[in-house]
PDB file of C-alpha atoms in Angstrom:
ATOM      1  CA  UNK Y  14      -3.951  24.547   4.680  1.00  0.00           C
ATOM      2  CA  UNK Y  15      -3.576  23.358   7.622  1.00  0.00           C
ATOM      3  CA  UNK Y  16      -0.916  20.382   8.932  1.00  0.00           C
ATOM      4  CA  UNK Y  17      -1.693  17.138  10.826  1.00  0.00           C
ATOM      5  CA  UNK Y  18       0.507  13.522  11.573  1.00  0.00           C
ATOM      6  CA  UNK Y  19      -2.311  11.930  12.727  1.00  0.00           C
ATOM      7  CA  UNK Y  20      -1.402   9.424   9.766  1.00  0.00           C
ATOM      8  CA  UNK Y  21       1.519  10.697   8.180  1.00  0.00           C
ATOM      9  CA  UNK Y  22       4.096  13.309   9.214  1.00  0.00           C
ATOM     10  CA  UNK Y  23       3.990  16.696   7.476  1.00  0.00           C
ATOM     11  CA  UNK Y  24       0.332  15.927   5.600  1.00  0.00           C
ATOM     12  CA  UNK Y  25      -1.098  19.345   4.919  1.00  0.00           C
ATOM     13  CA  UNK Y  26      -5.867  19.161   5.187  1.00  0.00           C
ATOM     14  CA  UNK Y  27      -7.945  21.935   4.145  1.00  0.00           C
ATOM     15  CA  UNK Y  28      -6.075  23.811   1.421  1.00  0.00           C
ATOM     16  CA  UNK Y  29      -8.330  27.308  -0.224  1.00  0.00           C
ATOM     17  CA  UNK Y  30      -9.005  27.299  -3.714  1.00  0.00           C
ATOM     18  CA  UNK Y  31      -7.313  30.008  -5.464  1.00  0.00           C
ATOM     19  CA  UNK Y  32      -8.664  33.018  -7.329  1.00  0.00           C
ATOM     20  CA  UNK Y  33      -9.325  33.892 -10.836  1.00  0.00           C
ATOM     21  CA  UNK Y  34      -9.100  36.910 -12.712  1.00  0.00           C
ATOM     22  CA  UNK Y  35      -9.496  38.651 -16.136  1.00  0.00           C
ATOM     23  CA  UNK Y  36      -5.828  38.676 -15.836  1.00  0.00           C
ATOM     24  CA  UNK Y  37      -4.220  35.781 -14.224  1.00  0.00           C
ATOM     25  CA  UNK Y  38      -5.416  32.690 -11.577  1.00  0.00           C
ATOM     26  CA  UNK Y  39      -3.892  31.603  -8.021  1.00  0.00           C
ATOM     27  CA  UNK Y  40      -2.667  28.958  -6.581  1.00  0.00           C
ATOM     28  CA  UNK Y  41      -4.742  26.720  -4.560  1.00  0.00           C
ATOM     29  CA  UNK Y  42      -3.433  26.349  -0.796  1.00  0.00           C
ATOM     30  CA  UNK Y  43      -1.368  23.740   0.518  1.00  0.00           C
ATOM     31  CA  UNK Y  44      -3.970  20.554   1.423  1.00  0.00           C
ATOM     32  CA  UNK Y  45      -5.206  20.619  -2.053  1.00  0.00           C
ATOM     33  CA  UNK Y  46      -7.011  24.071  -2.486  1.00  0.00           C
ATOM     34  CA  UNK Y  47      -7.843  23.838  -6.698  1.00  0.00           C
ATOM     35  CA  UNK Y  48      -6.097  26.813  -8.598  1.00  0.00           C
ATOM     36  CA  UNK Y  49      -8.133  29.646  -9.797  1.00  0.00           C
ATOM     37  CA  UNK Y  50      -8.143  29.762 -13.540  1.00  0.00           C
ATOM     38  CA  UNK Y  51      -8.046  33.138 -15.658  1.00  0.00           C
ATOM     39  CA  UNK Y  52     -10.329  34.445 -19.033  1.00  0.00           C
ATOM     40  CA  UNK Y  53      -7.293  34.129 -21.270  1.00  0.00           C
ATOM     41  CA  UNK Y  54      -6.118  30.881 -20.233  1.00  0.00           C
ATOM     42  CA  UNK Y  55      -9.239  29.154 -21.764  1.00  0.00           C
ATOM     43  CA  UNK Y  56      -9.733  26.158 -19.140  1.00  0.00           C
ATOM     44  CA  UNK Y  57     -11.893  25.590 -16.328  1.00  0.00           C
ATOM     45  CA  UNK Y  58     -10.356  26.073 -12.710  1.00  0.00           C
ATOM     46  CA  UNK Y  59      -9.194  22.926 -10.827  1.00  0.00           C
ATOM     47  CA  UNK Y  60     -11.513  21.443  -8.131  1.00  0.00           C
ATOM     48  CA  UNK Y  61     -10.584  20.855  -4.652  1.00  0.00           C
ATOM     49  CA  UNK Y  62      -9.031  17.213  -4.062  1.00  0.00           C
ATOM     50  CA  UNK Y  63     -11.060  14.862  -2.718  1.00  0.00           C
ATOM     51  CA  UNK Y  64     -10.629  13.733   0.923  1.00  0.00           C
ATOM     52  CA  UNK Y  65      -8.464  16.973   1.857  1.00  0.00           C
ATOM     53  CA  UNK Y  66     -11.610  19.033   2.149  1.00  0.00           C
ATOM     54  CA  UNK Y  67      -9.792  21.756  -0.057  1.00  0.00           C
ATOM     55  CA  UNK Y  68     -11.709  24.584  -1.513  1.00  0.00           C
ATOM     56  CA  UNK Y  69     -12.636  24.537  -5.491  1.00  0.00           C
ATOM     57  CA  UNK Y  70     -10.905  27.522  -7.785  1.00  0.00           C
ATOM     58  CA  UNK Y  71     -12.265  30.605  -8.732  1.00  0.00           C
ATOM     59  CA  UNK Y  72     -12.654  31.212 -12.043  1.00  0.00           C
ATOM     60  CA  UNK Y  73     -12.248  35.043 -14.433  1.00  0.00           C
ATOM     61  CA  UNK Y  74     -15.355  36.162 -16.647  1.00  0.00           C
ATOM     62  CA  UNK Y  75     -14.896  32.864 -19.425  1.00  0.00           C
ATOM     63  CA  UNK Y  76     -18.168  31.680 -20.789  1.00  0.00           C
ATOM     64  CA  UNK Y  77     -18.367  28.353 -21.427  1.00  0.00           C
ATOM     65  CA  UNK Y  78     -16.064  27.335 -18.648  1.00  0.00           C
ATOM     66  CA  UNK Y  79     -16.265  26.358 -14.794  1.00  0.00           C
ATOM     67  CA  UNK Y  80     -15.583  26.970 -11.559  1.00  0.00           C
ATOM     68  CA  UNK Y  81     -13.530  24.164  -9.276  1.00  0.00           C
ATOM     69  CA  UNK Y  82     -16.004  22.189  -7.189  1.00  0.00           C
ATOM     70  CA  UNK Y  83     -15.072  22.019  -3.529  1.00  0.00           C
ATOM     71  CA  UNK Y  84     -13.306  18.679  -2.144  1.00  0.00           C
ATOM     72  CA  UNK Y  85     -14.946  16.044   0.119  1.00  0.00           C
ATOM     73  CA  UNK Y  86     -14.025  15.929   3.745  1.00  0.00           C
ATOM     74  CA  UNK Y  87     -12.321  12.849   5.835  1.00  0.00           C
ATOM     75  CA  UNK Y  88     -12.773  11.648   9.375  1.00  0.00           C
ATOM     76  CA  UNK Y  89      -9.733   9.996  10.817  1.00  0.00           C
ATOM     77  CA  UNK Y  90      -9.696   8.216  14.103  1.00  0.00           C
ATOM     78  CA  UNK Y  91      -7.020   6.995  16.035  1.00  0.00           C
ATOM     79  CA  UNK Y  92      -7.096   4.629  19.439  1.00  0.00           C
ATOM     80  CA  UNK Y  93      -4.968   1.998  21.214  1.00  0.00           C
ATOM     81  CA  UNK Y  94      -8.454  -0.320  21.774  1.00  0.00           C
ATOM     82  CA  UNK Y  95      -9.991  -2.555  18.158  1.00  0.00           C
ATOM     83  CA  UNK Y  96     -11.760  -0.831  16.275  1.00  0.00           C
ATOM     84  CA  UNK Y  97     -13.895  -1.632  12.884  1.00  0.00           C
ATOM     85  CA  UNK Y  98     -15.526  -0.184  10.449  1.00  0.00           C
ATOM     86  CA  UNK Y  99     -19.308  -1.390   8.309  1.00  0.00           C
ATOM     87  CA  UNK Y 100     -17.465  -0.095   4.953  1.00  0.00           C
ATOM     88  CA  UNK Y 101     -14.566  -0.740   2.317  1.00  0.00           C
ATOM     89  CA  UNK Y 102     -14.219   3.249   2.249  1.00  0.00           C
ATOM     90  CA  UNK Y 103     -13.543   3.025   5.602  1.00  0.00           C
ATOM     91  CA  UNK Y 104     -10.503   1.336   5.994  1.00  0.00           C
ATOM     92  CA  UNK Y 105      -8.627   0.294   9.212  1.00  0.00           C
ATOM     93  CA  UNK Y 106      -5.215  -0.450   9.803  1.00  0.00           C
ATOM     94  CA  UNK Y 107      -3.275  -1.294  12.677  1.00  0.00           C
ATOM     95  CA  UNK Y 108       0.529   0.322  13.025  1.00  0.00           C
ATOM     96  CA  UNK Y 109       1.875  -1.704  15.920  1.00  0.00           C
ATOM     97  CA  UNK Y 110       0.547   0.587  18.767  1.00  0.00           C
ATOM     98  CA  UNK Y 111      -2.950   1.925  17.576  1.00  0.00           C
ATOM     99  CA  UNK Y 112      -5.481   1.536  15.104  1.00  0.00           C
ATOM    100  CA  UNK Y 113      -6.625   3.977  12.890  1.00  0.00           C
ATOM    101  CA  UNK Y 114      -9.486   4.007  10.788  1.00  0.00           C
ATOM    102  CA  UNK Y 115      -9.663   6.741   8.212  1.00  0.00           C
ATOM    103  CA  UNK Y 116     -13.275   7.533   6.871  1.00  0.00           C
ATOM    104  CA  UNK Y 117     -13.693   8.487   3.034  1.00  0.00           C
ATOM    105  CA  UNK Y 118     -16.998   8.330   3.366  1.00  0.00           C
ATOM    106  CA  UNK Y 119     -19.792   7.976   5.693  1.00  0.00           C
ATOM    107  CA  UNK Y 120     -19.853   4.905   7.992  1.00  0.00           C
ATOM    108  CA  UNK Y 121     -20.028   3.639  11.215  1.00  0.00           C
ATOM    109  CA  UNK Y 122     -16.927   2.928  13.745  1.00  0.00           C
ATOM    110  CA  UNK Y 123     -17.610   0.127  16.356  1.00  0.00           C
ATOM    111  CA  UNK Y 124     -15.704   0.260  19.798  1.00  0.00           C
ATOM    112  CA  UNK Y 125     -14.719  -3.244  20.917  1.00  0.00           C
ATOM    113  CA  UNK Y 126     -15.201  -6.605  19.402  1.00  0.00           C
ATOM    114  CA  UNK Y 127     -18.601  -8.802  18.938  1.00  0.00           C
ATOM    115  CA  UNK Y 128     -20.039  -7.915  22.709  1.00  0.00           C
ATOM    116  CA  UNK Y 129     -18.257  -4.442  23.746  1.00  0.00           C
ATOM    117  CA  UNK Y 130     -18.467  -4.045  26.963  1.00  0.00           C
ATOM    118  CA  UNK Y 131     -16.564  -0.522  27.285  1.00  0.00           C
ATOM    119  CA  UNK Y 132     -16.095   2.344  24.852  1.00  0.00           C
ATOM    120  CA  UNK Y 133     -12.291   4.010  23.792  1.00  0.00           C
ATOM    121  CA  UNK Y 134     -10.784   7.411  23.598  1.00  0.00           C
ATOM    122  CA  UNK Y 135      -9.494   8.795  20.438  1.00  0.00           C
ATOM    123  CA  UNK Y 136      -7.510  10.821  18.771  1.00  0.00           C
ATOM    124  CA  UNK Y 137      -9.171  12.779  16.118  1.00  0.00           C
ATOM    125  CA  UNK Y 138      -8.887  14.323  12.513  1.00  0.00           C
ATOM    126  CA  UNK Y 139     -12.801  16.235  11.267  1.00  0.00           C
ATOM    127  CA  UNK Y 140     -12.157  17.908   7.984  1.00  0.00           C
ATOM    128  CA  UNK Y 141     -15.498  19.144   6.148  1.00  0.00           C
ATOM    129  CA  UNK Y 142     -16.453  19.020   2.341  1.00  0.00           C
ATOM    130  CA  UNK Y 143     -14.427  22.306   0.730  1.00  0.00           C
ATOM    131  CA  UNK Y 144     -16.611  25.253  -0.851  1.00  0.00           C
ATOM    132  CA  UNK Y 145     -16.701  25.736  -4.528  1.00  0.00           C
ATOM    133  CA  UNK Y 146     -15.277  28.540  -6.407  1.00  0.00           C
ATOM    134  CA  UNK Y 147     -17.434  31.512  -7.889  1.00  0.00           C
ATOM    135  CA  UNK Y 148     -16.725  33.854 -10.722  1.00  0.00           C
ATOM    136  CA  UNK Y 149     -13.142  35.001  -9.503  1.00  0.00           C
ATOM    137  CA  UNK Y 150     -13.340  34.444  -5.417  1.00  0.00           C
ATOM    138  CA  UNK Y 151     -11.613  30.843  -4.676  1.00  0.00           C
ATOM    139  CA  UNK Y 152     -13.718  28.235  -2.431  1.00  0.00           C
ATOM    140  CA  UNK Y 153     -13.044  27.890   1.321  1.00  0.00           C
ATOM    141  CA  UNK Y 154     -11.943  24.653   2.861  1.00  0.00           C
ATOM    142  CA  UNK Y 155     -13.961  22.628   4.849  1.00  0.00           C
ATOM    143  CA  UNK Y 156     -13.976  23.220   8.834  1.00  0.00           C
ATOM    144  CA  UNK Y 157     -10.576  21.050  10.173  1.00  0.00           C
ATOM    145  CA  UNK Y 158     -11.024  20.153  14.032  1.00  0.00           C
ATOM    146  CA  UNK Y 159      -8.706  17.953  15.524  1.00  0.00           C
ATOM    147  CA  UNK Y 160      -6.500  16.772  18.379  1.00  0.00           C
ATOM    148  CA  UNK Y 161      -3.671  15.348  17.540  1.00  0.00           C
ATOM    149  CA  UNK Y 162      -1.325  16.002  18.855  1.00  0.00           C
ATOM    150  CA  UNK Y 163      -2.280  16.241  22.935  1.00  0.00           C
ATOM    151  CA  UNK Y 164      -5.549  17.867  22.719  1.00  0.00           C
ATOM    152  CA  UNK Y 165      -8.616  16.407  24.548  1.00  0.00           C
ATOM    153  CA  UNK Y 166      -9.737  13.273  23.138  1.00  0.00           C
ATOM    154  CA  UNK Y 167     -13.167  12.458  21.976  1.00  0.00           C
ATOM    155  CA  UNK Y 168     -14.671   9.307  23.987  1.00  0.00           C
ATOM    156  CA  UNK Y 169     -16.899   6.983  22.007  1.00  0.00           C
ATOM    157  CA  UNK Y 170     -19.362   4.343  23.244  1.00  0.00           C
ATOM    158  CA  UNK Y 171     -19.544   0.559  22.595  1.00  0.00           C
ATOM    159  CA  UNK Y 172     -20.851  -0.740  19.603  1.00  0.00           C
ATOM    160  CA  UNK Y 173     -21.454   1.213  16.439  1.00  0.00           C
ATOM    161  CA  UNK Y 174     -21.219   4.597  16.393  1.00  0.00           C
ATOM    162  CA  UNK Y 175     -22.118   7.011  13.510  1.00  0.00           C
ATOM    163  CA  UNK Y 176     -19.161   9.023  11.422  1.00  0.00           C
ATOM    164  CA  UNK Y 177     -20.372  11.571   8.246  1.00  0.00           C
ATOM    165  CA  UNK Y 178     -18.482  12.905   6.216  1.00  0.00           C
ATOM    166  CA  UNK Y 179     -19.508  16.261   4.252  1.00  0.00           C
ATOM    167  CA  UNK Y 180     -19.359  16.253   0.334  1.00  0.00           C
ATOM    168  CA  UNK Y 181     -17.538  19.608  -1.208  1.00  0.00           C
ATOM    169  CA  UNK Y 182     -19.745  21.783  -3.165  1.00  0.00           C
ATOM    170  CA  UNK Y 183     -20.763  21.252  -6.490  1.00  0.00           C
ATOM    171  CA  UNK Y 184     -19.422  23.904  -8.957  1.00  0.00           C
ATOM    172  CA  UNK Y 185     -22.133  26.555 -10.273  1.00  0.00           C
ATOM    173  CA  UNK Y 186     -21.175  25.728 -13.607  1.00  0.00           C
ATOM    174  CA  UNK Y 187     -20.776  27.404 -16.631  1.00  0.00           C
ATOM    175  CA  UNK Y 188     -20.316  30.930 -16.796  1.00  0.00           C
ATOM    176  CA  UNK Y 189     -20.014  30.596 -12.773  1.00  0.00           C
ATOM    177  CA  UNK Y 190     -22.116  32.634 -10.256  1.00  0.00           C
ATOM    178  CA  UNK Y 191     -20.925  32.429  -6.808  1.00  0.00           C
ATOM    179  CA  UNK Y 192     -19.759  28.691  -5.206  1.00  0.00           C
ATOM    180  CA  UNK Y 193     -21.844  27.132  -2.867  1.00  0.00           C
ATOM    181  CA  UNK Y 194     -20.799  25.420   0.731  1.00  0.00           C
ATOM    182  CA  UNK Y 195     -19.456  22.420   1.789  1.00  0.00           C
ATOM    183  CA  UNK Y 196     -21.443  20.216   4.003  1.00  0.00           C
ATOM    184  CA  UNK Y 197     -20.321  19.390   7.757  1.00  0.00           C
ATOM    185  CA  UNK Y 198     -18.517  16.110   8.609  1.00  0.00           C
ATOM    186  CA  UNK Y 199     -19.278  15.210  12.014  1.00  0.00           C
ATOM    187  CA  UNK Y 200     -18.158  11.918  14.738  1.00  0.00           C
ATOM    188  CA  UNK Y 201     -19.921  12.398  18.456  1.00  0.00           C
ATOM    189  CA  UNK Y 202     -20.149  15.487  19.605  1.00  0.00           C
ATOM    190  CA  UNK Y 203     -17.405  16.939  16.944  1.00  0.00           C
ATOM    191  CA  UNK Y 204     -18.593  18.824  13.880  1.00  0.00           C
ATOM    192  CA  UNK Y 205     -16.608  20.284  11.573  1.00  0.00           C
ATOM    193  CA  UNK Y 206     -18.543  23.101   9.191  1.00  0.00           C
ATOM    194  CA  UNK Y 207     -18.349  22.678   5.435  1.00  0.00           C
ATOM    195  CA  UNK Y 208     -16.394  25.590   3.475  1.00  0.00           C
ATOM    196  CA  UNK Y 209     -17.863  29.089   2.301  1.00  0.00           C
ATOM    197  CA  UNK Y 210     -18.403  29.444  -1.291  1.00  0.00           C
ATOM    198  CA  UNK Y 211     -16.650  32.252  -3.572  1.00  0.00           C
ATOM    199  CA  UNK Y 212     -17.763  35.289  -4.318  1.00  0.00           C
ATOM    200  CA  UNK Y 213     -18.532  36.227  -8.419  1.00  0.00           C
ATOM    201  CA  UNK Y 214     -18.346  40.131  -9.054  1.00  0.00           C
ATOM    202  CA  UNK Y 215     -20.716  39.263 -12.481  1.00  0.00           C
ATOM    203  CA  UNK Y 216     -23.322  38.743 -12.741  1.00  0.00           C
ATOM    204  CA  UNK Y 217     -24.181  41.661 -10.891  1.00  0.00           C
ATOM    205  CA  UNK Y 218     -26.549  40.334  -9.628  1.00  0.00           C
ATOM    206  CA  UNK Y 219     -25.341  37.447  -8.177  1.00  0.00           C
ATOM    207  CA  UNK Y 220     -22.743  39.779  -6.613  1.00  0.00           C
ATOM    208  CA  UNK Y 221     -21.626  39.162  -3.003  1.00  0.00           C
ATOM    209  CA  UNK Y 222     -19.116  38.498  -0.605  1.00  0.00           C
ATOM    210  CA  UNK Y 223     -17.749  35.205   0.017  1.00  0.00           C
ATOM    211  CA  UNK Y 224     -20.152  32.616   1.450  1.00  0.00           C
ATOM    212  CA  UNK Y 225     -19.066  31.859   5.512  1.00  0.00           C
ATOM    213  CA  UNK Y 226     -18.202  28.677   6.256  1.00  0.00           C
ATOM    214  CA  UNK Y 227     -15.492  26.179   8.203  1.00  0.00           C
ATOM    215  CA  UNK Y 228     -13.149  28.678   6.194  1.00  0.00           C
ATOM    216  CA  UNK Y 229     -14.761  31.613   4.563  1.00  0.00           C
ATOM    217  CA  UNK Y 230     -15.529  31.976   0.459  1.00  0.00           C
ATOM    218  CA  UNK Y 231     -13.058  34.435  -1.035  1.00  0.00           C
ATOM    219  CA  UNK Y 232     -14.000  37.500  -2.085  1.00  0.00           C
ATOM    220  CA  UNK Y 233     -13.379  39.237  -5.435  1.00  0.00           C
ATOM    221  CA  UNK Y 234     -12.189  42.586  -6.807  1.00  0.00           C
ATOM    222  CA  UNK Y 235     -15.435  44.749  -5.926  1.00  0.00           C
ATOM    223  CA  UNK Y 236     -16.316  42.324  -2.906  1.00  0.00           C
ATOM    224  CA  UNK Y 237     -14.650  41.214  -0.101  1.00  0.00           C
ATOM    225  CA  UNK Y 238     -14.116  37.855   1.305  1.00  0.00           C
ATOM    226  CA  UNK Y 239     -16.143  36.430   4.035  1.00  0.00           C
ATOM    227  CA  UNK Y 240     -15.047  35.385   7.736  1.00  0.00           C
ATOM    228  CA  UNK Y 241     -14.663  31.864   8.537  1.00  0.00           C
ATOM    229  CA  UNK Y 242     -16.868  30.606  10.765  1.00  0.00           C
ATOM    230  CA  UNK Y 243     -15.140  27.435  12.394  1.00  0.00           C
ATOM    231  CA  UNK Y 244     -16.250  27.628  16.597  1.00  0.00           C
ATOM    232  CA  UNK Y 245     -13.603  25.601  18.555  1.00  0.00           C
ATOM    233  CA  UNK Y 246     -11.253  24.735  15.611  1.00  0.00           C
ATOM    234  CA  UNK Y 247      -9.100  25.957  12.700  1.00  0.00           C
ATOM    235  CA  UNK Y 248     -11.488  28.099  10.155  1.00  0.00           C
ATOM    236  CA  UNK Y 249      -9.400  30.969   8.212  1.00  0.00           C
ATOM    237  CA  UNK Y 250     -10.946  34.264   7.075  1.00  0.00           C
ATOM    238  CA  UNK Y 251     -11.333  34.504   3.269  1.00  0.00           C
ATOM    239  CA  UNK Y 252      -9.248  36.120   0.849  1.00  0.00           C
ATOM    240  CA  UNK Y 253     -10.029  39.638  -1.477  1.00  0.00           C
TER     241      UNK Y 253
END
């Protein structure tokens, strides 16, 4: 995972879900990632939390049980100049200096008050929806873009202006085949891709590597992981 203060100090984004095995499951990543799950233990693997864009957990060869579904993404936007938002999941709140609105779904952000007559610069957090895990690889978190602190800013226009946020994967279900991708969370001209899915060594064949994505699918112990495929922001290979 990945760490940002855009909010709050030390808050870890974009964790990968951990892998399962015959044997034993992993740990999901810091920012959420879900833990992998093994056969023996007899429970489905944990999904990605929602909002962190954190990869779903890979799950070992257990009929009957599941893969972790990937987490959904979250815009967070940050300027000196008002700001409001069309939606309750889209809360804005103002800490003295700045207001930041922080997108838990898809919305839209408008610069200025009733008659804008100039846009703002912001600060910027673009997380993607998380991959789901497949039949042992983990999911890969969503794409994480930001600029906080003291990158380049992203300039918005007056008036309304559109923010998406990507879902996380849906898990393959029962006796899991490989996870799917995240979808892309997006503000202007920022985009954030959604999360690689894991790889499943069974059935065979299903078999693959891990999906690319914002951060790639992991892989599993006959396939490898896949590279993560982030362009201009923070995307992590996946795992084997």
């Amino acid at each position: 995972g990945s760490q940002n203060g855009i909010v709050q100090l030390k808050k870890y984004y974009a964790g990968g879900g951990g892998g399962g095995a015959d044997a034993s499951g992993g740990d999901g990543g810091l920012g959420g990632g879900g833990a992998g799950r093994s056969a023996p233990s007899g429970v489905s693997a944990v999904a990605g939390t929602a909002n962190l864009g954190a990869g779903g957990g890979g799950l070992g060869n257990l009929p009957g049980q599941t893969s972790g579904a990937g987490g959904k993404g979250v815009v967070i936007l940050r300027t000196p100049n008002y700001v409001s938002t069309d939606s309750a999941c889209a809360p804005v709140n103002y800490s003295g200096t700045d207001y930041v609105a922080t997108f838990k779904a898809s919305a839209n952000i408008t610069v200025g008050g009733a008659t804008p007559t100039a846009g703002s610069a912001f600060d910027y957090l673009v997380v993607a929806g998380g991959g789901s895990g497949g039949n042992a690889g983990g999911g890969g978190a969503g794409g994480y873009r930001t600029s906080f602190p003291g990158g380049t800013k992203l300039n918005l226009n007056p008036g309304p202006n559109t923010v998406v946020v990507g879902a996380g994967a849906a898990s393959p279900g029962s006796g899991a085949g490989p996870g799917t991708e995240g979808c892309n969370s997006s503000v202007g001209n920022i985009v954030s891709t959604g999360g690689g899915g894991g790889a499943t060594s069974s059935p065979i064949a299903y078999r693959a590597t891990g999906k690319p994505g914002g951060s790639g699918g992991g892989g599993t112990y006959s396939v490898s992981g896949a590279t993560g495929g982030q362009v201009g922001g923070c995307g992590n290979a996946g795992g084997n």
